[in-house]
């Protein structure tokens, strides 16, 4: 007979969602600091005000991690795109800097990447200093309105003062459009073996690979992806990088591709391919129809990795926009819209189901830990700080559901965990507060387990209005937003599995 450790009311599935306007008003009137702003994340990067989407130009330079981002300074919805800018010395605390790139006569500044041109191949360097170069899409709103097909082209800009001021190249665009409406989001890497720059570019339903000696003249090398993986369109924000398969000494290449529609739980999402790259062509041995997701949650999009991380560090660090085009412009925040995910370090590992990408929160986040509490299974709810990191390992879990319920005093709950019947992790945000601001927001979302084993490990971060779950050491991830009328303040766990380890950390704000 299996022991009934305890049984929390199965009310987990029967929760009412009460909207509490008085709470909202109380918070409104106290607004002034981030703590009192409803839903404002406190350890994720968000713009102080106005609209943000994709991370752009992530590059490391002389002790600073740069984060540029799609930014509309005049509104809390998408509009003429600029590159906002922030820097961090530790990937955790961010200093916001003035806007880096403004729209110009060629159009809005869409997504792209940045690199340090160590060999000064571009000739933009001054005083023997390597220039920082941004490679981005110019989007002509007029061209789009006029019904042309070539309104997106690729351009470059350079900075000789560590990204503080920028000059756009007078020969822009450096890569003209041959008539593909969705032709954007250049990610550039230095390919050491062939000693040239490689650009991966999204072109509607595939990725185009270009090469260049000087970042100014680009040659088409090949296409990848027609018919591969998830075919929701448009394909956007690609990335391409090598990773060693953990412990094997074997190097493989990973291609990341975001898709605007048709992700596993609806709307936008990010898939990846594992293969080889010879400086010209990317090939994968995975079956054409196989889809691998970087993150299965609804709110992880347009993520790419940092360039120029020093060799001594050698991590491949990924960050994404924590939202979904299905409802990003309608989420119930007032002064600002959208935040980034926490930075994650990517690893390739061989599993019994083949090679897989694992994501781990970067260790720099550990500096945010304050108080820690051991978690035990008990009927008594656990006090939950608004900013929390939780790590648990369950034994004898493969056939047991593991249910978590976060709740607040106004009767709202976020329910998530492991559903043994379908061997999947899930997040149910139907009862987690405001859901009716847009179609496609509410729902119960699933993530297929990558490796089926008896032990289930769960590592998750809660930042007032988001959860990021790293299950099975990061083999399966889920990032989801929710908008409770009060921050969640307690957590209950219901399971017949054995809890082997459990710890909860209260985290501090990065803006303190
Ligand atoms: C992805 C995306 C990119 C584009 C940018 C525009 O979210 O659609 O393809 O460059 O956003 O803001």
Short mmCIF file of C-alpha atoms and ligand atoms in Angstrom, two decimals:
data_model
loop_
_atom_site.label_atom_id
_atom_site.label_comp_id
_atom_site.label_asym_id
_atom_site.label_seq_id
_atom_site.Cartn_x
_atom_site.Cartn_y
_atom_site.Cartn_z
CA UNK A 1 0.00 0.00 0.00
CA UNK A 2 1.49 3.34 -0.84
CA UNK A 3 1.59 5.81 2.01
CA UNK A 4 -0.67 8.78 1.82
CA UNK A 5 1.72 11.44 2.98
CA UNK A 6 -0.99 13.95 2.97
CA UNK A 7 -3.62 15.07 0.62
CA UNK A 8 -4.24 18.68 -0.16
CA UNK A 9 -7.72 19.46 -1.32
CA UNK A 10 -7.99 18.61 -4.97
CA UNK A 11 -9.43 22.02 -5.15
CA UNK A 12 -6.31 22.76 -7.13
CA UNK A 13 -8.45 22.31 -10.18
CA UNK A 14 -11.54 24.08 -8.92
CA UNK A 15 -10.35 27.53 -8.15
CA UNK A 16 -12.29 30.66 -8.68
CA UNK A 17 -10.68 33.67 -10.13
CA UNK A 18 -11.76 36.76 -8.27
CA UNK A 19 -10.75 40.08 -9.72
CA UNK A 20 -10.04 42.57 -7.02
CA UNK A 21 -10.20 46.08 -8.27
CA UNK A 22 -9.62 47.61 -4.84
CA UNK A 23 -6.23 45.89 -4.64
CA UNK A 24 -5.30 47.24 -8.03
CA UNK A 25 -6.32 50.78 -7.00
CA UNK A 26 -4.39 50.54 -3.78
CA UNK A 27 -1.28 49.58 -5.71
CA UNK A 28 -1.89 52.35 -8.22
CA UNK A 29 -2.02 55.03 -5.58
CA UNK A 30 1.21 53.83 -3.98
CA UNK A 31 3.07 53.58 -7.26
CA UNK A 32 6.41 55.29 -7.38
CA UNK A 33 8.80 52.46 -6.77
CA UNK A 34 8.92 49.17 -8.61
CA UNK A 35 7.76 47.24 -5.56
CA UNK A 36 4.44 49.01 -5.63
CA UNK A 37 3.93 48.71 -9.39
CA UNK A 38 1.58 45.82 -10.10
CA UNK A 39 3.33 42.91 -11.85
CA UNK A 40 6.71 44.66 -12.20
CA UNK A 41 9.39 41.95 -12.16
CA UNK A 42 12.19 42.74 -9.74
CA UNK A 43 15.01 40.43 -10.84
CA UNK A 44 14.32 40.37 -14.56
CA UNK A 45 15.33 43.13 -16.94
CA UNK A 46 12.42 45.35 -17.95
CA UNK A 47 12.39 48.84 -19.44
CA UNK A 48 11.56 51.56 -16.93
CA UNK A 49 8.71 52.59 -19.20
CA UNK A 50 7.20 51.85 -22.60
CA UNK A 51 7.34 48.93 -24.98
CA UNK A 52 10.11 46.34 -25.34
CA UNK A 53 10.37 43.14 -27.39
CA UNK A 54 13.33 41.04 -28.60
CA UNK A 55 16.79 41.14 -27.03
CA UNK A 56 19.26 42.41 -29.64
CA UNK A 57 22.99 42.81 -30.07
CA UNK A 58 23.96 40.84 -26.99
CA UNK A 59 27.72 41.12 -26.83
CA UNK A 60 30.35 41.04 -24.10
CA UNK A 61 33.01 43.77 -24.15
CA UNK A 62 35.64 44.62 -21.56
CA UNK A 63 33.81 43.52 -18.47
CA UNK A 64 30.33 44.51 -19.64
CA UNK A 65 27.49 42.41 -20.97
CA UNK A 66 25.55 44.54 -23.41
CA UNK A 67 21.86 44.07 -23.89
CA UNK A 68 20.21 46.02 -26.69
CA UNK A 69 16.52 45.48 -27.29
CA UNK A 70 13.61 46.31 -29.54
CA UNK A 71 12.17 49.43 -28.00
CA UNK A 72 9.36 51.86 -28.71
CA UNK A 73 10.00 54.89 -26.49
CA UNK A 74 6.69 56.59 -27.28
CA UNK A 75 4.18 53.93 -26.37
CA UNK A 76 3.46 50.76 -24.44
CA UNK A 77 2.60 48.99 -27.68
CA UNK A 78 4.84 48.09 -30.62
CA UNK A 79 5.73 50.93 -33.02
CA UNK A 80 8.74 52.48 -34.77
CA UNK A 81 11.56 50.35 -33.46
CA UNK A 82 14.71 51.66 -31.80
CA UNK A 83 17.48 49.76 -30.05
CA UNK A 84 17.23 50.36 -26.33
CA UNK A 85 20.41 49.67 -24.38
CA UNK A 86 21.51 48.37 -20.99
CA UNK A 87 24.77 47.00 -19.59
CA UNK A 88 25.61 44.66 -16.76
CA UNK A 89 28.83 43.52 -15.15
CA UNK A 90 27.29 40.32 -13.82
CA UNK A 91 24.32 39.44 -16.10
CA UNK A 92 22.02 40.17 -13.15
CA UNK A 93 22.13 43.88 -12.26
CA UNK A 94 21.46 46.18 -15.21
CA UNK A 95 22.23 49.81 -15.85
CA UNK A 96 19.93 51.37 -18.40
CA UNK A 97 21.67 53.57 -20.97
CA UNK A 98 20.32 55.99 -23.58
CA UNK A 99 18.78 54.62 -26.77
CA UNK A 100 21.56 53.29 -29.03
CA UNK A 101 19.97 53.28 -32.50
CA UNK A 102 17.14 55.44 -33.82
CA UNK A 103 15.01 54.89 -36.92
CA UNK A 104 16.32 56.76 -39.99
CA UNK A 105 15.55 57.30 -43.68
CA UNK A 106 15.95 53.56 -44.35
CA UNK A 107 13.40 52.67 -41.72
CA UNK A 108 12.89 51.26 -38.25
CA UNK A 109 15.71 49.40 -36.52
CA UNK A 110 14.57 45.78 -36.25
CA UNK A 111 16.31 42.91 -34.51
CA UNK A 112 19.92 41.95 -35.03
CA UNK A 113 23.19 41.19 -33.35
CA UNK A 114 26.49 42.78 -32.34
CA UNK A 115 30.08 41.56 -32.38
CA UNK A 116 33.51 42.87 -31.53
CA UNK A 117 35.56 43.15 -34.73
CA UNK A 118 38.87 42.10 -33.15
CA UNK A 119 40.72 42.01 -36.47
CA UNK A 120 39.24 45.31 -37.62
CA UNK A 121 38.04 43.58 -40.80
CA UNK A 122 35.51 46.38 -41.23
CA UNK A 123 38.10 49.15 -40.95
CA UNK A 124 35.86 51.01 -38.49
CA UNK A 125 38.30 50.63 -35.60
CA UNK A 126 40.16 53.67 -34.21
CA UNK A 127 43.38 53.92 -32.20
CA UNK A 128 44.02 50.19 -32.39
CA UNK A 129 40.77 49.51 -30.55
CA UNK A 130 38.44 46.84 -31.90
CA UNK A 131 35.11 48.41 -32.86
CA UNK A 132 31.76 47.08 -31.71
CA UNK A 133 29.58 46.46 -34.76
CA UNK A 134 25.81 46.13 -34.78
CA UNK A 135 24.20 44.24 -37.66
CA UNK A 136 20.46 44.82 -37.85
CA UNK A 137 17.44 44.90 -40.12
CA UNK A 138 16.22 48.16 -41.57
CA UNK A 139 12.45 47.93 -41.93
CA UNK A 140 10.87 50.49 -44.23
CA UNK A 141 7.32 51.07 -43.00
CA UNK A 142 6.61 53.09 -46.16
CA UNK A 143 7.80 50.25 -48.36
CA UNK A 144 5.56 47.86 -46.49
CA UNK A 145 2.57 50.19 -46.78
CA UNK A 146 3.20 50.63 -50.48
CA UNK A 147 2.89 46.85 -50.90
CA UNK A 148 6.49 46.20 -51.97
CA UNK A 149 8.24 42.94 -51.07
CA UNK A 150 11.70 44.31 -50.40
CA UNK A 151 11.13 46.58 -47.42
CA UNK A 152 13.52 44.74 -45.10
CA UNK A 153 17.28 44.87 -45.64
CA UNK A 154 20.38 44.44 -43.48
CA UNK A 155 22.55 47.31 -42.26
CA UNK A 156 25.45 47.92 -39.92
CA UNK A 157 26.54 50.56 -37.41
CA UNK A 158 29.72 50.86 -35.38
CA UNK A 159 30.81 52.18 -32.00
CA UNK A 160 34.28 53.03 -30.81
CA UNK A 161 33.28 53.85 -27.25
CA UNK A 162 31.98 50.56 -25.91
CA UNK A 163 28.51 50.92 -27.39
CA UNK A 164 27.79 54.39 -25.95
CA UNK A 165 27.56 56.20 -29.29
CA UNK A 166 26.96 54.77 -32.74
CA UNK A 167 27.59 55.72 -36.34
CA UNK A 168 25.58 54.08 -39.07
CA UNK A 169 27.63 52.99 -42.09
CA UNK A 170 27.08 55.34 -45.04
CA UNK A 171 26.95 52.37 -47.43
CA UNK A 172 23.83 50.89 -45.79
CA UNK A 173 22.10 48.61 -46.49
CA UNK A 174 24.88 46.04 -46.74
CA UNK A 175 22.52 43.28 -47.78
CA UNK A 176 19.65 44.22 -50.03
CA UNK A 177 16.42 42.31 -50.28
CA UNK A 178 15.68 40.30 -53.43
CA UNK A 179 11.93 40.28 -52.81
CA UNK A 180 11.28 38.28 -49.64
CA UNK A 181 8.78 40.05 -47.36
CA UNK A 182 10.15 38.49 -44.16
CA UNK A 183 13.89 38.96 -44.46
CA UNK A 184 15.38 39.87 -41.14
CA UNK A 185 17.11 39.44 -37.79
CA UNK A 186 20.77 38.93 -38.80
CA UNK A 187 22.89 37.08 -36.24
CA UNK A 188 26.58 37.28 -37.05
CA UNK A 189 29.37 35.06 -35.75
CA UNK A 190 33.07 34.79 -36.51
CA UNK A 191 33.76 31.37 -38.06
CA UNK A 192 37.29 30.60 -36.98
CA UNK A 193 37.86 27.57 -39.25
CA UNK A 194 37.18 29.51 -42.45
CA UNK A 195 38.24 32.89 -41.01
CA UNK A 196 35.12 34.71 -42.13
CA UNK A 197 31.97 36.23 -40.77
CA UNK A 198 28.82 34.14 -41.00
CA UNK A 199 25.34 35.64 -40.90
CA UNK A 200 22.19 33.61 -40.32
CA UNK A 201 19.10 35.44 -41.48
CA UNK A 202 15.40 34.55 -41.24
CA UNK A 203 13.68 34.44 -44.63
CA UNK A 204 10.01 33.56 -44.07
CA UNK A 205 10.14 29.73 -43.89
CA UNK A 206 13.90 29.11 -43.82
CA UNK A 207 17.24 30.43 -42.70
CA UNK A 208 19.68 31.92 -45.18
CA UNK A 209 23.40 31.68 -44.45
CA UNK A 210 25.72 34.38 -45.77
CA UNK A 211 29.45 34.97 -45.39
CA UNK A 212 31.61 38.06 -45.44
CA UNK A 213 35.24 39.08 -45.02
CA UNK A 214 34.51 42.64 -43.86
CA UNK A 215 30.85 42.75 -42.65
CA UNK A 216 30.03 44.97 -45.63
CA UNK A 217 29.92 42.62 -48.64
CA UNK A 218 27.85 39.49 -48.09
CA UNK A 219 27.68 36.33 -50.19
CA UNK A 220 24.87 33.77 -50.00
CA UNK A 221 26.26 30.37 -49.00
CA UNK A 222 23.19 28.20 -48.47
CA UNK A 223 19.64 27.83 -47.12
CA UNK A 224 18.51 25.67 -44.25
CA UNK A 225 15.15 24.58 -43.00
CA UNK A 226 12.61 24.32 -45.77
CA UNK A 227 10.17 21.73 -44.42
CA UNK A 228 12.16 21.18 -41.21
CA UNK A 229 10.83 21.27 -37.66
CA UNK A 230 7.88 23.44 -36.70
CA UNK A 231 6.67 25.27 -39.76
CA UNK A 232 4.74 28.11 -38.09
CA UNK A 233 5.65 31.32 -39.86
CA UNK A 234 7.39 33.61 -40.13
CA UNK A 235 10.69 32.16 -38.97
CA UNK A 236 12.50 34.84 -37.01
CA UNK A 237 15.57 35.58 -34.90
CA UNK A 238 17.96 32.73 -35.77
CA UNK A 239 21.21 31.93 -34.02
CA UNK A 240 23.99 29.49 -34.90
CA UNK A 241 26.81 28.41 -32.60
CA UNK A 242 29.04 25.47 -31.75
CA UNK A 243 28.72 23.57 -28.46
CA UNK A 244 30.69 20.67 -27.13
CA UNK A 245 28.53 17.64 -26.34
CA UNK A 246 29.07 17.43 -22.57
CA UNK A 247 31.93 15.17 -21.63
CA UNK A 248 32.58 13.88 -25.16
CA UNK A 249 35.00 16.31 -26.76
CA UNK A 250 32.67 16.25 -29.80
CA UNK A 251 31.54 19.57 -31.19
CA UNK A 252 28.10 20.02 -32.74
CA UNK A 253 26.37 23.13 -34.03
CA UNK A 254 23.04 24.41 -32.75
CA UNK A 255 20.68 26.46 -34.90
CA UNK A 256 18.00 28.35 -32.96
CA UNK A 257 14.91 29.53 -34.82
CA UNK A 258 11.95 31.41 -33.36
CA UNK A 259 8.57 30.97 -35.01
CA UNK A 260 5.95 33.71 -34.94
CA UNK A 261 2.98 31.33 -34.81
CA UNK A 262 2.38 27.63 -34.27
CA UNK A 263 4.50 26.91 -31.18
CA UNK A 264 3.68 23.82 -29.12
CA UNK A 265 1.30 25.69 -26.81
CA UNK A 266 0.12 28.24 -29.36
CA UNK A 267 1.47 31.54 -30.59
CA UNK A 268 5.17 32.22 -30.77
CA UNK A 269 7.94 29.91 -29.56
CA UNK A 270 11.54 28.92 -30.15
CA UNK A 271 12.82 25.69 -31.67
CA UNK A 272 16.34 24.42 -32.25
CA UNK A 273 18.18 22.03 -34.53
CA UNK A 274 21.39 20.13 -33.79
CA UNK A 275 23.79 19.40 -36.61
CA UNK A 276 27.04 20.32 -38.29
CA UNK A 277 28.27 23.47 -39.97
CA UNK A 278 31.22 23.52 -42.33
CA UNK A 279 31.42 27.25 -42.95
CA UNK A 280 28.96 26.98 -45.82
CA UNK A 281 26.08 24.66 -45.01
CA UNK A 282 24.22 23.60 -41.87
CA UNK A 283 23.03 19.98 -41.93
CA UNK A 284 21.15 17.95 -39.35
CA UNK A 285 20.68 14.21 -39.10
CA UNK A 286 17.48 14.61 -37.12
CA UNK A 287 14.32 13.64 -38.99
CA UNK A 288 12.83 16.51 -40.99
CA UNK A 289 9.63 16.58 -38.94
CA UNK A 290 11.33 16.52 -35.54
CA UNK A 291 10.70 19.61 -33.45
CA UNK A 292 12.83 20.41 -30.43
CA UNK A 293 11.82 23.36 -28.24
CA UNK A 294 14.26 25.53 -26.35
CA UNK A 295 11.40 26.24 -23.92
CA UNK A 296 7.86 24.89 -24.01
CA UNK A 297 6.18 27.67 -22.06
CA UNK A 298 4.19 30.36 -23.79
CA UNK A 299 6.53 33.19 -22.86
CA UNK A 300 9.98 32.61 -24.23
CA UNK A 301 10.54 34.16 -27.62
CA UNK A 302 13.19 35.60 -29.93
CA UNK A 303 16.00 34.41 -27.67
CA UNK A 304 19.58 34.32 -28.92
CA UNK A 305 22.99 34.05 -27.30
CA UNK A 306 25.73 36.44 -26.25
CA UNK A 307 28.63 37.01 -28.58
CA UNK A 308 32.29 37.35 -27.54
CA UNK A 309 32.07 35.65 -24.15
CA UNK A 310 35.76 35.26 -23.18
CA UNK A 311 37.25 31.83 -23.97
CA UNK A 312 38.13 31.33 -20.30
CA UNK A 313 34.42 31.45 -19.50
CA UNK A 314 33.26 29.63 -22.64
CA UNK A 315 29.59 29.54 -21.70
CA UNK A 316 26.90 29.95 -24.34
CA UNK A 317 24.51 32.33 -22.61
CA UNK A 318 20.95 32.73 -23.85
CA UNK A 319 18.28 35.26 -23.03
CA UNK A 320 14.82 35.71 -24.54
CA UNK A 321 11.88 38.06 -24.55
CA UNK A 322 9.43 36.86 -21.93
CA UNK A 323 6.22 37.22 -23.88
CA UNK A 324 4.24 35.94 -26.86
CA UNK A 325 3.01 37.87 -29.89
CA UNK A 326 -0.49 36.41 -29.29
CA UNK A 327 -1.07 38.86 -26.44
CA UNK A 328 2.16 40.77 -25.72
CA UNK A 329 0.59 44.13 -26.52
CA UNK A 330 -2.39 43.52 -24.24
CA UNK A 331 -0.78 42.28 -21.04
CA UNK A 332 -2.11 44.23 -18.04
CA UNK A 333 0.94 46.26 -17.12
CA UNK A 334 0.61 50.01 -17.29
CA UNK A 335 3.80 52.02 -17.51
CA UNK A 336 5.88 49.43 -19.39
CA UNK A 337 5.40 46.22 -21.32
CA UNK A 338 7.55 43.12 -21.28
CA UNK A 339 10.62 41.77 -19.53
CA UNK A 340 13.45 39.46 -20.55
CA UNK A 341 13.92 35.94 -19.21
CA UNK A 342 16.72 35.28 -16.77
CA UNK A 343 19.99 34.50 -18.59
CA UNK A 344 20.55 30.79 -19.14
CA UNK A 345 23.65 28.83 -19.92
CA UNK A 346 23.09 26.27 -22.71
CA UNK A 347 24.59 22.79 -22.79
CA UNK A 348 24.36 19.90 -25.22
CA UNK A 349 23.97 16.50 -23.69
CA UNK A 350 23.53 13.01 -25.07
CA UNK A 351 20.36 11.44 -23.70
CA UNK A 352 18.68 8.09 -24.36
CA UNK A 353 16.41 9.97 -26.76
CA UNK A 354 19.25 11.60 -28.64
CA UNK A 355 21.13 14.82 -28.24
CA UNK A 356 19.33 17.62 -26.44
CA UNK A 357 19.87 21.22 -25.42
CA UNK A 358 19.78 21.77 -21.65
CA UNK A 359 19.25 25.23 -20.15
CA UNK A 360 20.51 26.28 -16.75
CA UNK A 361 20.01 29.57 -14.94
CA UNK A 362 23.40 31.29 -14.90
CA UNK A 363 25.19 30.86 -11.59
CA UNK A 364 25.53 34.65 -11.18
CA UNK A 365 21.88 34.61 -10.08
CA UNK A 366 22.92 32.93 -6.84
CA UNK A 367 24.05 36.30 -5.49
CA UNK A 368 20.37 37.26 -5.23
CA UNK A 369 19.68 34.55 -2.65
CA UNK A 370 18.67 35.86 0.77
CA UNK A 371 16.97 33.66 3.35
CA UNK A 372 16.72 29.95 2.63
CA UNK A 373 14.06 27.60 3.99
CA UNK A 374 14.04 23.82 3.79
CA UNK A 375 10.93 22.51 2.14
CA UNK A 376 9.15 19.51 3.56
CA UNK A 377 5.93 17.89 2.48
CA UNK A 378 3.29 18.91 4.95
CA UNK A 379 -0.29 20.03 4.91
CA UNK A 380 0.73 23.46 6.03
CA UNK A 381 1.21 25.90 3.16
CA UNK A 382 4.70 27.27 2.79
CA UNK A 383 5.14 31.05 3.00
CA UNK A 384 6.19 32.24 -0.45
CA UNK A 385 8.10 35.47 -0.97
CA UNK A 386 7.17 37.45 -4.09
CA UNK A 387 10.67 36.79 -5.44
CA UNK A 388 11.66 33.18 -4.99
CA UNK A 389 13.91 30.43 -6.25
CA UNK A 390 12.96 26.86 -5.42
CA UNK A 391 14.90 23.63 -5.97
CA UNK A 392 13.36 20.22 -5.37
CA UNK A 393 14.26 16.63 -6.14
CA UNK A 394 11.58 13.93 -5.96
CA UNK A 395 12.17 10.19 -5.85
CA UNK A 396 9.76 7.45 -6.93
CA UNK A 397 8.14 10.10 -9.02
CA UNK A 398 7.79 8.68 -12.50
CA UNK A 399 4.25 7.49 -11.92
CA UNK A 400 3.15 10.18 -9.51
CA UNK A 401 1.71 13.58 -10.17
CA UNK A 402 3.52 16.44 -8.49
CA UNK A 403 1.25 19.42 -8.05
CA UNK A 404 2.23 22.88 -6.91
CA UNK A 405 -0.24 25.58 -6.11
CA UNK A 406 0.80 29.18 -5.57
CA UNK A 407 -1.97 31.28 -4.10
CA UNK A 408 -2.77 34.72 -2.70
CA UNK A 409 -5.32 36.18 -0.33
CA UNK A 410 -7.77 37.05 -3.07
CA UNK A 411 -8.41 33.45 -4.10
CA UNK A 412 -6.17 33.24 -7.17
CA UNK A 413 -3.83 30.33 -7.92
CA UNK A 414 -1.16 29.24 -10.31
CA UNK A 415 -1.00 25.46 -10.62
CA UNK A 416 1.93 23.67 -12.16
CA UNK A 417 3.96 20.52 -11.86
CA UNK A 418 4.39 17.07 -13.35
CA UNK A 419 1.50 15.12 -14.88
CA UNK A 420 2.64 11.48 -14.78
CA UNK A 421 -0.16 10.19 -17.00
CA UNK A 422 1.10 12.17 -19.98
CA UNK A 423 4.75 12.28 -18.84
CA UNK A 424 4.72 16.03 -19.11
CA UNK A 425 5.28 19.11 -17.03
CA UNK A 426 2.53 21.69 -17.10
CA UNK A 427 1.48 25.18 -16.05
CA UNK A 428 -2.17 26.08 -15.60
CA UNK A 429 -2.69 29.84 -15.41
CA UNK A 430 -6.47 29.78 -15.80
CA UNK A 431 -7.03 30.83 -12.19
CA UNK A 432 -3.93 32.94 -11.70
CA UNK A 433 -5.57 36.38 -11.87
CA UNK A 434 -6.19 38.53 -14.94
CA UNK A 435 -6.59 36.35 -18.02
CA UNK A 436 -9.26 37.91 -20.19
CA UNK A 437 -7.23 40.80 -21.62
CA UNK A 438 -6.48 38.79 -24.75
CA UNK A 439 -7.46 35.57 -26.43
CA UNK A 440 -4.88 32.86 -26.14
CA UNK A 441 -3.56 33.91 -22.76
CA UNK A 442 -5.43 31.60 -20.42
CA UNK A 443 -4.88 27.88 -20.60
CA UNK A 444 -3.07 24.84 -19.30
CA UNK A 445 0.19 24.34 -21.13
CA UNK A 446 2.31 21.23 -21.39
CA UNK A 447 5.98 20.39 -21.88
CA UNK A 448 6.96 16.86 -22.84
CA UNK A 449 9.49 15.27 -20.57
CA UNK A 450 12.75 14.61 -22.41
CA UNK A 451 14.07 11.74 -20.34
CA UNK A 452 11.70 9.45 -18.46
CA UNK A 453 13.27 8.45 -15.17
CA UNK A 454 12.18 7.86 -11.63
CA UNK A 455 13.69 11.01 -10.22
CA UNK A 456 12.15 14.35 -11.07
CA UNK A 457 14.12 17.50 -10.34
CA UNK A 458 12.49 20.89 -10.51
CA UNK A 459 14.21 24.25 -10.27
CA UNK A 460 12.03 27.29 -10.63
CA UNK A 461 12.09 31.07 -10.29
CA UNK A 462 9.12 33.22 -9.41
CA UNK A 463 9.25 36.96 -9.96
CA UNK A 464 5.76 38.29 -9.11
CA UNK A 465 4.28 37.76 -12.59
CA UNK A 466 6.43 35.02 -14.11
CA UNK A 467 7.64 31.51 -13.53
CA UNK A 468 10.61 29.85 -15.21
CA UNK A 469 10.80 26.12 -14.65
CA UNK A 470 13.94 24.09 -15.34
CA UNK A 471 12.94 20.44 -15.02
CA UNK A 472 15.27 17.43 -15.07
CA UNK A 473 18.36 19.66 -14.81
CA UNK A 474 17.16 21.89 -17.60
CA UNK A 475 16.23 19.19 -20.13
CA UNK A 476 12.69 20.61 -20.23
CA UNK A 477 11.94 24.27 -19.62
CA UNK A 478 8.76 26.29 -19.29
CA UNK A 479 8.51 30.06 -19.01
CA UNK A 480 5.07 31.50 -18.29
CA UNK A 481 3.60 34.85 -17.31
CA UNK A 482 0.61 35.38 -15.01
CA UNK A 483 -1.03 38.48 -13.60
CA UNK A 484 -2.45 37.97 -10.11
CA UNK A 485 -4.24 40.89 -8.45
CA UNK A 486 -1.94 40.36 -5.46
CA UNK A 487 1.46 38.69 -5.49
CA UNK A 488 1.28 35.01 -4.64
CA UNK A 489 2.19 34.52 -1.00
CA UNK A 490 1.92 30.82 -0.30
CA UNK A 491 2.80 27.53 -1.90
CA UNK A 492 1.34 24.05 -1.43
CA UNK A 493 2.70 20.81 -2.81
CA UNK A 494 0.60 17.67 -3.35
CA UNK A 495 2.21 14.40 -4.38
CA UNK A 496 2.71 10.75 -3.53
CA UNK A 497 6.32 10.97 -4.72
CA UNK A 498 9.06 11.22 -2.11
CA UNK A 499 10.70 14.57 -1.61
CA UNK A 500 14.42 13.95 -1.41
CA UNK A 501 15.64 17.55 -1.31
CA UNK A 502 13.81 20.83 -1.16
CA UNK A 503 14.98 24.38 -0.61
CA UNK A 504 13.41 27.77 -1.11
CA UNK A 505 15.38 31.00 -1.36
CA UNK A 506 13.94 34.43 -1.05
CA UNK A 507 15.61 36.57 -3.72
CA UNK A 508 16.45 40.24 -3.68
CA UNK A 509 15.50 42.81 -6.26
CA UNK A 510 18.13 43.75 -8.82
CA UNK A 511 17.03 47.37 -8.64
CA UNK A 512 17.79 47.86 -4.95
C1 LIG B 1 10.42 39.06 -33.40
C2 LIG B 1 10.34 40.20 -34.37
C3 LIG B 1 11.53 40.23 -35.30
C4 LIG B 1 11.61 41.64 -35.72
C5 LIG B 1 11.18 42.38 -34.48
C6 LIG B 1 10.43 43.64 -34.75
O1 LIG B 1 9.71 39.26 -32.23
O2 LIG B 1 9.13 40.12 -35.10
O3 LIG B 1 11.44 39.30 -36.37
O4 LIG B 1 12.87 42.02 -36.15
O5 LIG B 1 10.37 41.47 -33.75
O6 LIG B 1 10.24 44.36 -33.57
#
